[in-house]
Short mmCIF file of C-alpha atoms in Angstrom, two decimals:
data_model
loop_
_atom_site.label_atom_id
_atom_site.label_comp_id
_atom_site.label_asym_id
_atom_site.label_seq_id
_atom_site.Cartn_x
_atom_site.Cartn_y
_atom_site.Cartn_z
CA MET A 29 -35.19 -10.90 4.16
CA SER A 30 -37.55 -13.79 5.31
CA MET A 31 -41.02 -14.10 3.75
CA SER A 32 -42.87 -13.49 7.19
CA ILE A 33 -41.04 -10.11 7.69
CA ALA A 34 -41.61 -8.99 4.10
CA ARG A 35 -45.33 -9.72 4.45
CA SER A 36 -45.43 -7.79 7.61
CA ILE A 37 -43.63 -4.77 5.93
CA ARG A 38 -46.07 -4.76 2.98
CA ALA A 39 -49.14 -5.03 5.37
CA LEU A 40 -47.44 -2.07 7.45
CA LYS A 41 -47.29 0.06 4.26
CA THR A 42 -50.65 -0.79 2.76
CA GLY A 43 -52.35 -0.61 6.06
CA SER A 44 -54.01 -3.83 5.53
CA SER A 45 -53.00 -5.36 9.01
CA SER A 46 -52.79 -3.79 12.27
CA LYS A 47 -50.62 -6.53 13.66
CA LEU A 48 -47.09 -7.38 12.51
CA SER A 49 -46.27 -11.11 12.26
CA LEU A 50 -42.64 -11.09 13.08
CA PRO A 51 -40.78 -14.34 13.50
CA LYS A 52 -40.29 -15.71 16.99
CA ARG A 53 -37.01 -15.04 18.56
CA THR A 54 -35.01 -17.87 19.91
CA LEU A 55 -31.87 -18.38 22.04
CA ALA A 56 -28.46 -18.45 19.93
CA THR A 57 -27.75 -22.11 20.77
CA PRO A 58 -27.67 -25.10 18.59
CA VAL A 59 -30.95 -26.73 18.10
CA ASN A 60 -29.79 -30.06 19.41
CA THR A 61 -29.05 -28.57 23.00
CA ASN A 62 -31.86 -29.04 25.53
CA LEU A 63 -31.78 -25.71 27.07
CA TYR A 64 -34.82 -26.52 29.19
CA THR A 65 -33.24 -29.21 31.25
CA PRO A 66 -32.09 -27.37 34.49
CA VAL A 67 -28.32 -27.54 35.12
CA LEU A 68 -28.84 -28.58 38.78
CA PRO A 69 -30.50 -31.93 38.51
CA ALA A 70 -30.86 -31.78 42.31
CA LYS A 71 -30.17 -29.50 45.06
CA ILE A 72 -27.16 -31.15 46.75
CA PRO A 73 -25.78 -29.15 49.75
CA ALA A 74 -22.28 -27.69 49.54
CA VAL A 75 -20.26 -25.57 51.61
CA LEU A 76 -16.94 -23.49 51.45
CA HIS A 77 -14.72 -24.02 54.42
CA LEU A 78 -11.96 -21.36 54.97
CA LYS A 79 -8.98 -22.20 57.06
CA SER A 80 -9.38 -18.74 58.74
CA GLY A 81 -12.74 -20.18 60.19
CA GLN A 82 -15.47 -19.00 57.96
CA SER A 83 -18.06 -21.38 56.23
CA TYR A 84 -20.34 -20.48 53.44
CA HIS A 85 -23.26 -22.79 52.67
CA GLY A 86 -24.90 -23.14 49.13
CA HIS A 87 -25.76 -25.90 46.75
CA ASN A 88 -23.59 -27.95 44.48
CA PHE A 89 -23.07 -28.00 40.69
CA GLY A 90 -20.62 -29.78 38.63
CA SER A 91 -18.56 -32.61 40.47
CA GLU A 92 -20.10 -33.88 43.58
CA ASN A 93 -16.43 -34.73 44.91
CA SER A 94 -15.02 -32.47 47.57
CA LYS A 95 -11.92 -30.65 46.91
CA PHE A 96 -9.14 -28.73 48.80
CA GLY A 97 -7.31 -25.73 47.20
CA GLU A 98 -6.21 -22.02 47.67
CA THR A 99 -9.22 -19.59 47.59
CA VAL A 100 -8.84 -16.64 45.40
CA PHE A 101 -11.09 -14.09 43.55
CA SER A 102 -11.26 -12.82 40.22
CA THR A 103 -12.86 -9.39 39.16
CA SER A 104 -13.40 -10.55 35.64
CA ILE A 105 -17.00 -9.90 34.17
CA THR A 106 -16.60 -12.21 31.29
CA SER A 107 -14.55 -15.17 29.70
CA TYR A 108 -15.11 -17.48 32.76
CA THR A 109 -14.18 -20.52 30.42
CA ASP A 110 -10.85 -18.66 29.60
CA SER A 111 -10.14 -18.13 33.26
CA MET A 112 -11.02 -21.60 34.34
CA THR A 113 -8.62 -23.14 31.80
CA ASP A 114 -5.65 -20.99 32.49
CA PRO A 115 -2.92 -22.98 34.10
CA SER A 116 -2.13 -20.15 36.47
CA TYR A 117 -5.34 -20.99 38.17
CA LEU A 118 -4.14 -24.58 39.09
CA GLY A 119 -4.71 -25.73 42.74
CA GLN A 120 -7.05 -22.69 43.31
CA ILE A 121 -10.75 -22.44 44.22
CA LEU A 122 -11.77 -19.60 42.04
CA VAL A 123 -14.38 -17.18 43.36
CA PHE A 124 -16.09 -15.02 40.73
CA THR A 125 -17.16 -11.44 41.78
CA SER A 126 -19.63 -11.38 38.76
CA PRO A 127 -23.01 -12.19 39.99
CA MET A 128 -23.91 -14.69 37.34
CA ILE A 129 -21.79 -17.33 35.79
CA GLY A 130 -22.61 -19.81 33.06
CA ASN A 131 -25.13 -17.80 30.90
CA TYR A 132 -23.30 -18.39 27.75
CA GLY A 133 -22.37 -22.02 28.42
CA VAL A 134 -19.08 -23.60 27.22
CA PRO A 135 -17.83 -23.83 23.54
CA SER A 136 -15.95 -26.65 22.01
CA ASN A 137 -12.28 -26.65 22.92
CA SER A 138 -11.10 -28.27 19.63
CA SER A 139 -8.40 -26.22 17.60
CA PRO A 140 -9.65 -23.26 15.88
CA PRO A 141 -9.00 -22.89 12.10
CA GLY A 142 -5.41 -21.96 11.38
CA PHE A 143 -3.87 -23.06 14.70
CA PRO A 144 -3.69 -26.68 14.73
CA GLY A 145 -2.26 -28.29 18.11
CA ILE A 146 -3.72 -25.31 19.98
CA PRO A 147 -7.02 -25.45 21.92
CA TYR A 148 -9.83 -23.02 21.50
CA LEU A 149 -9.72 -22.31 25.27
CA GLU A 150 -6.51 -21.52 27.34
CA SER A 151 -5.53 -25.29 27.77
CA GLU A 152 -6.90 -28.81 27.27
CA LYS A 153 -9.09 -28.84 30.44
CA ILE A 154 -10.20 -26.92 33.53
CA GLN A 155 -7.39 -25.94 35.66
CA CYS A 156 -8.74 -24.71 38.71
CA THR A 157 -9.74 -26.90 41.68
CA GLY A 158 -13.19 -25.55 42.25
CA VAL A 159 -15.61 -22.67 41.53
CA VAL A 160 -17.65 -20.33 43.62
CA VAL A 161 -20.40 -18.26 42.08
CA SER A 162 -23.45 -16.25 43.39
CA ASP A 163 -25.75 -17.57 40.66
CA VAL A 164 -25.11 -20.19 38.18
CA ALA A 165 -27.09 -19.74 34.99
CA LEU A 166 -29.78 -22.55 34.79
CA LYS A 167 -30.06 -21.89 31.00
CA TYR A 168 -27.43 -20.81 28.70
CA SER A 169 -27.40 -19.20 25.19
CA HIS A 170 -24.61 -18.84 22.60
CA TYR A 171 -23.91 -19.83 19.04
CA LYS A 172 -20.81 -21.83 20.00
CA ALA A 173 -22.03 -23.22 23.12
CA VAL A 174 -21.92 -27.15 23.39
CA GLU A 175 -22.56 -27.77 27.03
CA SER A 176 -23.44 -26.05 30.16
CA LEU A 177 -20.82 -25.02 32.86
CA HIS A 178 -22.38 -27.63 35.15
CA GLU A 179 -21.85 -30.63 32.58
CA TRP A 180 -18.40 -29.16 31.87
CA CYS A 181 -17.31 -29.04 35.45
CA LYS A 182 -18.80 -32.48 36.14
CA ARG A 183 -16.84 -33.93 33.14
CA TYR A 184 -13.46 -32.65 34.54
CA ASP A 185 -14.59 -33.49 38.19
CA VAL A 186 -14.38 -29.86 39.23
CA PRO A 187 -16.95 -29.09 41.95
CA GLY A 188 -18.75 -25.64 42.14
CA ILE A 189 -20.99 -23.96 44.72
CA THR A 190 -23.85 -21.54 43.95
CA GLY A 191 -26.08 -19.56 46.17
CA VAL A 192 -23.18 -17.91 48.43
CA ASP A 193 -22.55 -14.17 48.88
CA THR A 194 -19.52 -14.03 46.70
CA ARG A 195 -19.30 -10.21 47.79
CA ALA A 196 -18.84 -11.09 51.29
CA ILE A 197 -16.10 -13.71 50.59
CA THR A 198 -14.32 -11.24 48.23
CA SER A 199 -14.23 -8.49 50.95
CA LEU A 200 -13.06 -11.18 53.53
CA LEU A 201 -10.26 -12.30 51.19
CA ARG A 202 -9.22 -8.51 50.19
CA ASP A 203 -8.94 -7.80 54.00
CA GLN A 204 -6.98 -11.21 55.21
CA GLY A 205 -5.72 -12.26 51.84
CA THR A 206 -6.07 -15.46 49.85
CA THR A 207 -6.94 -18.33 52.17
CA LEU A 208 -6.62 -22.10 52.15
CA GLY A 209 -10.18 -23.63 51.65
CA ARG A 210 -12.22 -26.77 51.09
CA LEU A 211 -15.24 -26.97 48.96
CA ALA A 212 -17.27 -30.02 50.61
CA VAL A 213 -20.26 -31.47 48.76
CA GLY A 214 -23.12 -33.73 49.79
CA GLU A 215 -22.64 -35.82 53.02
CA GLU A 216 -19.16 -34.12 53.47
CA SER A 217 -20.59 -30.63 53.74
CA LEU A 218 -22.49 -31.98 56.67
CA LYS A 219 -19.40 -32.86 58.58
CA PRO A 220 -17.50 -30.31 60.53
CA ALA A 221 -14.70 -28.02 58.99
CA PRO A 222 -11.39 -29.49 58.43
CA ALA A 223 -8.78 -28.86 61.05
CA SER A 224 -6.03 -26.30 60.22
CA SER A 225 -3.56 -29.14 59.57
CA GLU A 226 -5.81 -30.76 57.10
CA PHE A 227 -5.79 -27.92 54.58
CA TRP A 228 -3.78 -28.51 51.44
CA ASP A 229 -1.32 -25.46 50.53
CA PRO A 230 -0.62 -25.95 46.61
CA SER A 231 1.99 -23.01 46.98
CA THR A 232 4.33 -25.80 48.73
CA GLU A 233 4.50 -27.73 45.52
CA ASN A 234 6.09 -27.39 42.14
CA LEU A 235 2.87 -26.41 40.37
CA VAL A 236 5.03 -25.55 37.36
CA ALA A 237 6.12 -29.20 36.88
CA GLN A 238 2.46 -30.25 36.80
CA ALA A 239 1.27 -27.74 34.32
CA SER A 240 4.29 -27.75 32.05
CA THR A 241 4.52 -29.88 28.82
CA LYS A 242 6.43 -33.24 29.37
CA GLN A 243 7.70 -33.42 25.83
CA PRO A 244 8.93 -30.80 23.38
CA TYR A 245 6.76 -30.02 20.38
CA VAL A 246 6.69 -27.65 17.59
CA LEU A 247 3.94 -25.50 16.19
CA ASN A 248 3.78 -23.67 12.67
CA ALA A 249 6.65 -25.88 11.68
CA GLU A 250 6.36 -24.49 8.06
CA GLY A 251 6.28 -21.02 9.22
CA LYS A 252 8.46 -18.26 7.61
CA GLY A 253 8.94 -16.39 10.64
CA PRO A 254 11.70 -16.59 13.42
CA ARG A 255 12.33 -19.62 15.40
CA ILE A 256 11.35 -18.98 18.84
CA ALA A 257 11.73 -21.44 21.93
CA LEU A 258 9.22 -21.25 24.74
CA LEU A 259 9.70 -22.70 28.11
CA ASP A 260 6.42 -23.69 29.03
CA PHE A 261 5.56 -23.06 32.79
CA GLY A 262 1.90 -23.32 32.16
CA THR A 263 1.39 -21.34 28.98
CA LYS A 264 -1.88 -19.81 28.03
CA ALA A 265 -2.91 -21.09 24.37
CA ASN A 266 -3.36 -17.52 23.37
CA ILE A 267 0.38 -16.71 23.89
CA LEU A 268 0.87 -19.72 21.26
CA ARG A 269 -1.70 -18.30 18.92
CA SER A 270 -0.30 -14.89 19.37
CA LEU A 271 3.21 -15.95 18.26
CA VAL A 272 2.15 -18.37 15.45
CA LYS A 273 -0.36 -15.61 14.19
CA ARG A 274 2.72 -13.55 13.71
CA GLY A 275 4.64 -16.33 11.72
CA ALA A 276 6.88 -17.49 14.17
CA VAL A 277 7.96 -21.25 14.36
CA VAL A 278 7.32 -21.97 18.05
CA THR A 279 9.25 -24.93 19.71
CA VAL A 280 7.60 -25.36 23.15
CA LEU A 281 9.83 -26.86 25.79
CA PRO A 282 9.42 -28.38 29.17
CA TRP A 283 9.95 -26.03 32.26
CA ASP A 284 13.35 -27.60 33.13
CA TYR A 285 14.62 -28.16 29.72
CA ASP A 286 18.34 -27.13 29.32
CA PHE A 287 17.80 -24.40 26.80
CA ASN A 288 21.40 -23.15 26.79
CA SER A 289 22.39 -26.44 25.23
CA ILE A 290 20.39 -25.76 22.13
CA ARG A 291 20.00 -21.87 22.17
CA ASP A 292 21.89 -21.27 19.03
CA GLN A 293 19.25 -22.92 17.13
CA PHE A 294 16.88 -20.10 17.80
CA ASP A 295 16.16 -16.38 17.41
CA GLY A 296 14.57 -15.66 20.60
CA LEU A 297 13.51 -16.97 23.86
CA PHE A 298 10.00 -16.75 25.44
CA LEU A 299 9.12 -17.55 29.07
CA SER A 300 5.41 -18.27 29.69
CA ASN A 301 3.01 -17.75 32.44
CA GLY A 302 2.47 -20.38 35.00
CA PRO A 303 1.11 -21.23 38.51
CA GLY A 304 2.57 -21.14 41.86
CA ASP A 305 5.64 -19.67 43.59
CA PRO A 306 8.64 -18.74 41.26
CA LYS A 307 10.96 -19.78 43.96
CA GLN A 308 9.90 -23.31 43.46
CA ILE A 309 11.80 -23.23 39.89
CA MET A 310 14.85 -21.28 41.11
CA GLU A 311 17.04 -23.74 39.05
CA THR A 312 15.26 -22.57 35.99
CA ALA A 313 16.08 -18.85 36.89
CA LEU A 314 19.68 -19.81 37.34
CA ARG A 315 19.87 -21.18 33.96
CA VAL A 316 18.02 -18.14 32.44
CA ARG A 317 20.73 -15.88 34.12
CA GLU A 318 23.20 -18.00 32.20
CA THR A 319 21.29 -17.32 29.02
CA ILE A 320 21.03 -13.53 29.60
CA ASP A 321 24.68 -13.35 30.25
CA GLN A 322 26.13 -15.29 27.45
CA TRP A 323 23.36 -14.95 24.82
CA ASP A 324 22.51 -11.69 22.74
CA LYS A 325 19.13 -12.70 21.33
CA PRO A 326 15.62 -11.21 22.58
CA ILE A 327 14.08 -12.78 25.63
CA PHE A 328 10.42 -11.90 26.56
CA GLY A 329 8.77 -13.03 29.57
CA ILE A 330 5.15 -12.98 30.82
CA CYS A 331 3.71 -13.45 34.25
CA MET A 332 5.55 -16.42 35.78
CA GLY A 333 8.25 -15.80 33.13
CA HIS A 334 8.79 -12.28 34.42
CA GLN A 335 9.18 -13.33 37.71
CA VAL A 336 11.79 -15.90 36.59
CA LEU A 337 13.40 -13.00 34.72
CA GLY A 338 13.41 -10.85 37.77
CA LEU A 339 15.02 -13.58 39.92
CA ALA A 340 17.47 -14.03 37.37
CA ALA A 341 18.41 -10.49 37.33
CA GLY A 342 18.84 -10.29 41.16
CA LEU A 343 15.44 -8.98 42.08
CA GLU A 344 13.34 -10.37 44.86
CA ALA A 345 9.91 -11.96 44.48
CA TYR A 346 7.33 -11.79 47.32
CA ARG A 347 3.71 -13.08 47.97
CA MET A 348 1.08 -10.49 47.51
CA THR A 349 -1.93 -10.30 49.97
CA PHE A 350 -4.60 -11.25 47.49
CA GLY A 351 -2.78 -10.78 44.04
CA ASN A 352 -4.32 -9.28 40.98
CA ARG A 353 -6.92 -11.35 39.02
CA GLY A 354 -9.01 -9.64 36.53
CA HIS A 355 -9.26 -7.77 33.20
CA ASN A 356 -9.06 -4.29 34.27
CA GLN A 357 -5.67 -3.65 35.94
CA PRO A 358 -4.07 -0.28 35.17
CA VAL A 359 -0.44 -0.16 34.72
CA LEU A 360 1.94 2.99 34.04
CA ALA A 361 4.71 2.67 31.70
CA LEU A 362 7.95 4.01 32.92
CA ALA A 363 9.98 3.44 29.88
CA SER A 364 9.49 3.64 25.97
CA SER A 365 10.47 0.68 23.96
CA GLY A 366 8.84 -0.79 20.70
CA SER A 367 4.93 -0.01 20.83
CA ILE A 368 5.20 1.04 24.54
CA ASN A 369 5.28 4.70 25.28
CA ALA A 370 6.63 6.05 28.61
CA GLY A 371 3.97 7.90 30.72
CA ARG A 372 1.02 6.25 29.25
CA VAL A 373 -1.50 4.14 31.36
CA TYR A 374 -2.29 0.64 29.83
CA VAL A 375 -5.28 -1.48 30.87
CA THR A 376 -4.28 -4.92 31.25
CA SER A 377 -5.47 -8.68 32.02
CA GLN A 378 -3.89 -10.27 34.99
CA ASN A 379 -3.61 -13.53 37.23
CA HIS A 380 -0.93 -13.73 39.70
CA GLN A 381 -0.39 -14.11 43.37
CA TYR A 382 3.39 -13.32 43.43
CA ALA A 383 5.29 -10.09 42.27
CA LEU A 384 8.62 -8.70 41.99
CA LYS A 385 9.76 -6.23 44.69
CA LEU A 386 10.25 -2.51 43.95
CA THR A 387 13.57 -1.42 45.19
CA GLU A 388 15.26 2.02 45.12
CA GLU A 389 18.21 0.75 43.07
CA PHE A 390 17.64 -1.75 40.27
CA PRO A 391 20.31 -4.31 39.59
CA GLU A 392 22.78 -3.01 36.97
CA GLY A 393 21.65 -3.20 33.40
CA TRP A 394 17.87 -3.35 34.44
CA ALA A 395 15.24 -0.80 34.79
CA PRO A 396 11.40 -0.90 35.92
CA PHE A 397 9.20 -1.10 32.92
CA PHE A 398 5.71 -0.74 34.28
CA ILE A 399 4.09 -0.13 37.65
CA ASN A 400 0.57 -0.86 38.70
CA CYS A 401 -1.41 2.19 39.30
CA ASN A 402 -3.35 0.49 42.21
CA ASP A 403 -1.02 -1.30 44.21
CA SER A 404 2.22 -0.11 43.09
CA SER A 405 3.62 -3.50 42.37
CA VAL A 406 6.32 -3.79 39.63
CA GLU A 407 4.46 -4.73 36.66
CA GLY A 408 7.61 -4.88 34.22
CA ILE A 409 11.36 -4.65 33.85
CA ILE A 410 13.49 -4.01 30.85
CA SER A 411 17.29 -4.19 29.99
CA THR A 412 18.83 -0.71 29.79
CA PRO A 413 20.70 0.52 26.85
CA GLU A 414 24.14 0.14 28.67
CA SER A 415 23.49 -3.61 29.13
CA GLY A 416 23.39 -4.17 25.41
CA LYS A 417 20.56 -6.94 26.02
CA ARG A 418 17.12 -7.17 24.53
CA VAL A 419 15.04 -8.28 27.30
CA TRP A 420 11.39 -7.63 28.35
CA GLY A 421 9.28 -9.17 31.45
CA VAL A 422 5.93 -7.97 32.12
CA GLN A 423 3.43 -9.21 34.99
CA PHE A 424 0.37 -8.72 33.03
CA HIS A 425 -0.85 -10.63 30.03
CA PRO A 426 -0.67 -8.72 26.54
CA GLU A 427 -2.49 -11.48 24.85
CA SER A 428 -5.34 -11.18 27.43
CA ALA A 429 -8.18 -13.76 26.41
CA GLY A 430 -10.22 -12.27 27.97
CA GLY A 431 -9.63 -8.64 28.51
CA PRO A 432 -8.23 -5.52 26.94
CA LEU A 433 -5.67 -5.56 24.26
CA ASP A 434 -3.95 -2.41 24.88
CA THR A 435 -0.50 -4.08 24.74
CA ILE A 436 -0.93 -6.90 22.22
CA GLU A 437 1.71 -5.28 19.89
CA MET A 438 4.21 -6.21 22.18
CA PHE A 439 4.08 -9.73 20.43
CA THR A 440 4.57 -7.90 17.20
CA ASP A 441 7.44 -6.09 18.40
CA PHE A 442 9.05 -9.32 19.82
CA VAL A 443 8.66 -11.49 16.89
CA ASN A 444 10.15 -8.49 14.66
CA GLU A 445 12.87 -8.01 16.88
CA CYS A 446 13.65 -11.86 16.67
CA GLN A 447 13.50 -11.86 12.91
CA PHE A 448 14.86 -8.41 12.04
CA GLY A 449 16.66 -7.24 14.99
CA PRO A 450 16.91 -3.47 15.60
CA SER A 451 16.44 -2.83 11.74
CA GLY A 452 12.80 -4.12 12.17
CA GLY A 453 11.83 -1.13 13.97
CA SER A 454 10.75 -2.48 17.31
CA ASN A 455 13.97 -1.96 19.42
CA MET A 456 13.45 -3.89 22.79
CA ILE A 457 16.02 -2.03 24.38
CA ALA A 458 14.85 0.80 26.34
CA GLY A 459 15.36 3.71 23.96
CA GLU A 460 14.88 6.21 26.93
CA VAL A 461 14.10 5.35 30.49
CA LYS A 462 11.90 8.00 31.55
CA ILE A 463 11.74 7.14 35.08
CA GLY A 464 14.60 5.58 37.02
CA GLY A 465 14.62 3.06 40.08
CA SER A 466 14.44 5.66 42.92
CA ASP A 467 11.66 7.91 40.68
CA ALA A 468 9.64 4.92 40.33
CA LYS A 469 9.65 4.32 44.27
CA ALA A 470 8.33 7.91 44.49
CA ALA A 471 5.70 7.34 41.68
CA SER A 472 4.56 4.02 43.40
CA GLU A 473 4.03 6.26 46.61
CA ILE A 474 2.10 8.80 44.73
CA SER A 475 -0.15 6.10 42.88
CA ALA A 476 -0.82 4.41 46.16
CA THR A 477 -2.29 7.48 47.61
CA ALA A 478 -4.14 8.71 44.70
#
């Protein structure tokens, strides 16, 4: 207890003073940070132009360079730093529905204790092309903060716009779908909107190749757990942390690495998340099909990895109207496996534009695992008991960062399955598929009208 507080308490007890002398409360930010320098040094005009014809005028923060991208929205309330460093946002102009962004600043991105080689945030840098917020915080306060959102965006050449109606933009994107856009800054903002042919569409490019590691590397090389290969489509750092934390020795491979040539060295295969259209990496999906057919070890895919598994299984991937991006997406489990119980609703974190199509009859050896309670999209697939395989795919992020941890134990199940097999108690095969393909179709229609 500090001396000033102790004296005040004694004075209160003795009645010798009618006024408490409590220490002044300060912001929880390192003292070497100048909080009172506004993050907006000048009111530089900025405008968000959408290909559909709308323009939203505000002021710039971050980089003063203009950028093209795909305009999407996220309903996440916290963890803007994690969202902006998620490689799945590569090529996208990110609209935050939360009204104030930047109030707790940006932490250092150096590796946390115990996880060398893995950044503190979701990747080494900001991945989105631009940021759109209603109100950027002029001051920030957090004990881990080292810089403001403005300074961070400026350092990575990412423009931002503030002072716009993000509710109106979000409503528009929900109605017409994600839309190509341009964030114009300074003198560029005074010029007419670009012609339709000038907008850049990131989905036409292989974004996975841009986000993936270029060379293989190993994490937790001295670990005592199973040896897991991870095909990197643009993996989030917390996926790596979640595997390493459970003792796994993780070998991260480029997206187009021929895993089948070295698969016998490993106890399991993990397919990561990543940006863009899964059909851009169809060659990888075909190699994964070969892996599934010829290999009997556990396989787990998240987000893009889930879509690649679906393509390998013979399912169809399609582009959603506006996708799911946020930390509050409810999914219904249709099968029991490991820590997942059929019939339970799990709240999940998501970031994707594409999904697998729900069909009356699933391919032989496969069953739907999860379904989205809001839009009935397929949120997971699983190998059936008859297949003899041990394969999971989920559209959501069990590791979250940020978001709920309802399904985090799926990582424990997977690592145990890789190390001990069915004797470990996780059992990645669907012990009982409660709802089949046709029933899932009926369940989706019910959830869509609920």
